[in-house]
Tab-separated table of C-alpha atoms in Angstrom:
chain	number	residue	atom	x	y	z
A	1	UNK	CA	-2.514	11.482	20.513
A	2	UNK	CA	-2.708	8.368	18.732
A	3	UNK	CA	-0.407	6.112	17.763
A	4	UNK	CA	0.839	6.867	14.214
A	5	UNK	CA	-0.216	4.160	11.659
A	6	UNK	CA	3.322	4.702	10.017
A	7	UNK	CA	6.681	5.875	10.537
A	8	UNK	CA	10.269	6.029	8.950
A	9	UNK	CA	13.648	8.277	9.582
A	10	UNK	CA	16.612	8.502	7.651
A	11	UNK	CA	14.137	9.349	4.732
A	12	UNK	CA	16.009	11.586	1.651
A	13	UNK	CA	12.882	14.016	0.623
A	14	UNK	CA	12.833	15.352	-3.024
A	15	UNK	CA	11.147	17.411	-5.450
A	16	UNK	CA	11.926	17.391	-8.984
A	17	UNK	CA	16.172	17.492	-8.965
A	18	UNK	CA	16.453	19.407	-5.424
A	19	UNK	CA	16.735	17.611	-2.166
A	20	UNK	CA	14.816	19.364	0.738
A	21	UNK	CA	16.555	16.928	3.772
A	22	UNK	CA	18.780	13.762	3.158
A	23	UNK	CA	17.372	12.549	7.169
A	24	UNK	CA	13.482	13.702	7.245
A	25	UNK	CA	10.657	11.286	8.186
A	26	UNK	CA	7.833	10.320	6.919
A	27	UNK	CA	4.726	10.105	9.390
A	28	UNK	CA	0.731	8.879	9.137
A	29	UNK	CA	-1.129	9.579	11.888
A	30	UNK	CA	-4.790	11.100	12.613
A	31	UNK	CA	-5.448	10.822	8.600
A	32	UNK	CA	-2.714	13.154	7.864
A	33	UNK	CA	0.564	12.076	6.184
A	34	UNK	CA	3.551	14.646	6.958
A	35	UNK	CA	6.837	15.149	5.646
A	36	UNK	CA	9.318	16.787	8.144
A	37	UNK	CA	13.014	17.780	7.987
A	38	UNK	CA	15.102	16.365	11.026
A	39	UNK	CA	14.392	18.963	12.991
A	40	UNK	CA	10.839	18.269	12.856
A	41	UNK	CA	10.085	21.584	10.527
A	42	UNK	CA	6.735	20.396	8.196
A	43	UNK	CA	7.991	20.326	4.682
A	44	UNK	CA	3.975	19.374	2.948
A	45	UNK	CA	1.232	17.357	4.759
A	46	UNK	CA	-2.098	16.453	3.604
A	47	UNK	CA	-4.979	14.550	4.207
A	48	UNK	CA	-4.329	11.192	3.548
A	49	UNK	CA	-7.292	10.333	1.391
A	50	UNK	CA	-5.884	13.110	-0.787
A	51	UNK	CA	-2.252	11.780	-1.317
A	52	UNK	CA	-1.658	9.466	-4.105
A	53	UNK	CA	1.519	7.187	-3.380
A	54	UNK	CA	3.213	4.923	-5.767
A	55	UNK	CA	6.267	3.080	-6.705
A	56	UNK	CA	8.098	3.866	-9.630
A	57	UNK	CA	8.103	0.966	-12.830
A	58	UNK	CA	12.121	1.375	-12.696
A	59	UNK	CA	14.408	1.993	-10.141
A	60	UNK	CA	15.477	1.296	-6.933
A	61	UNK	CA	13.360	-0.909	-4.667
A	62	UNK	CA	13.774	1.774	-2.088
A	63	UNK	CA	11.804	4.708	-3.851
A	64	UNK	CA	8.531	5.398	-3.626
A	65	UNK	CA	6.330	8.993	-5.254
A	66	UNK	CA	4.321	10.575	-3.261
A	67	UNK	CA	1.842	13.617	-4.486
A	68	UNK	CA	0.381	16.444	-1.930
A	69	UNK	CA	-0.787	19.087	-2.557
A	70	UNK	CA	-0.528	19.201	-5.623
A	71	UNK	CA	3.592	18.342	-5.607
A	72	UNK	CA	4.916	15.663	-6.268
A	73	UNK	CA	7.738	14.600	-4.056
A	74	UNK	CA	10.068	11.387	-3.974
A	75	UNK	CA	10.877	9.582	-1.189
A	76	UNK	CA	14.074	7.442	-0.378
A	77	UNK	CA	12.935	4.989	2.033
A	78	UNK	CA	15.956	2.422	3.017
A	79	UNK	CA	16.796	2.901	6.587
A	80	UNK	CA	13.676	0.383	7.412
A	81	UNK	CA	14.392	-2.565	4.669
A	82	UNK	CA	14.856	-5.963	6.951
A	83	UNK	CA	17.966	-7.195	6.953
A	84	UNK	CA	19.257	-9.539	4.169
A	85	UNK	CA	18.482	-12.796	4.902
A	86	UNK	CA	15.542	-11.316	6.749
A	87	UNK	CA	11.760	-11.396	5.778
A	88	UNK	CA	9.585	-8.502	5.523
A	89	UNK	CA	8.519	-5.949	2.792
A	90	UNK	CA	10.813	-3.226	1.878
A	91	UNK	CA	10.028	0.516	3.511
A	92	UNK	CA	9.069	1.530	0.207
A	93	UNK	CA	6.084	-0.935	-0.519
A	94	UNK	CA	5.178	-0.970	3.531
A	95	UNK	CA	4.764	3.141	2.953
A	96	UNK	CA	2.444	2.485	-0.055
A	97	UNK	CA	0.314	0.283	1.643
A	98	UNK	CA	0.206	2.283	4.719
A	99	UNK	CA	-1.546	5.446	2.434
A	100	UNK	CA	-3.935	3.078	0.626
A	101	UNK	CA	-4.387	0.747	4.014
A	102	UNK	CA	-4.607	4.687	6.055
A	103	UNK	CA	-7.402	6.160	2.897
A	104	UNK	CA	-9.819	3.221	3.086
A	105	UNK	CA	-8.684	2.137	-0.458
A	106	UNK	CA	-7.178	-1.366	-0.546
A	107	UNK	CA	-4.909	-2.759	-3.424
């Protein structure tokens, strides 16, 4: 198995108003991204050249959409922000990247 291309814990999972796991994680790996509960249970995955991921205009810099399957799911991504004081892109933007970077689309 290789090593995924992206990981984060401590991730609150949504769709629409109800929250499917306040401690899920968010994993790329093989093509595939997957959202799992914190016992590991598969909420959605996908291909990742099917999944369009975004950040939304307004809101926290945390937050970041993600669409599978035809859902559309939101992700709160702030266990793996650096440190203040620290350098580094918040989780948020580094998850974005990772599903355009993962999809062959750049930008």
């Amino acid at each position: 198995m290789a090593e995924p291309e992206f990981t984060a814990t401590g991730v609150r999972i949504a769709r629409r108003l109800r929250s499917l796991t306040r401690a899920g994680r968010v994993r790329i790996s093989d093509g595939r991204l997957e959202l799992l509960t914190s016992y590991g249970s598969e909420i959605d995955s996908a291909p990742v050249r099917t999944v369009r991921a975004s950040r939304p205009w307004l809101g926290p810099a945390d937050r970041a959409l993600a669409d599978l399957n035809g859902n559309r799911y939101s992700l709160t991504l702030g266990a793996g922000d650096p440190a203040p004081g620290e350098s580094g892109p918040p989780a948020a933007r580094r998850f974005v990247e990772a599903v355009r970077r993962a999809a062959g689309r750049v930008g």
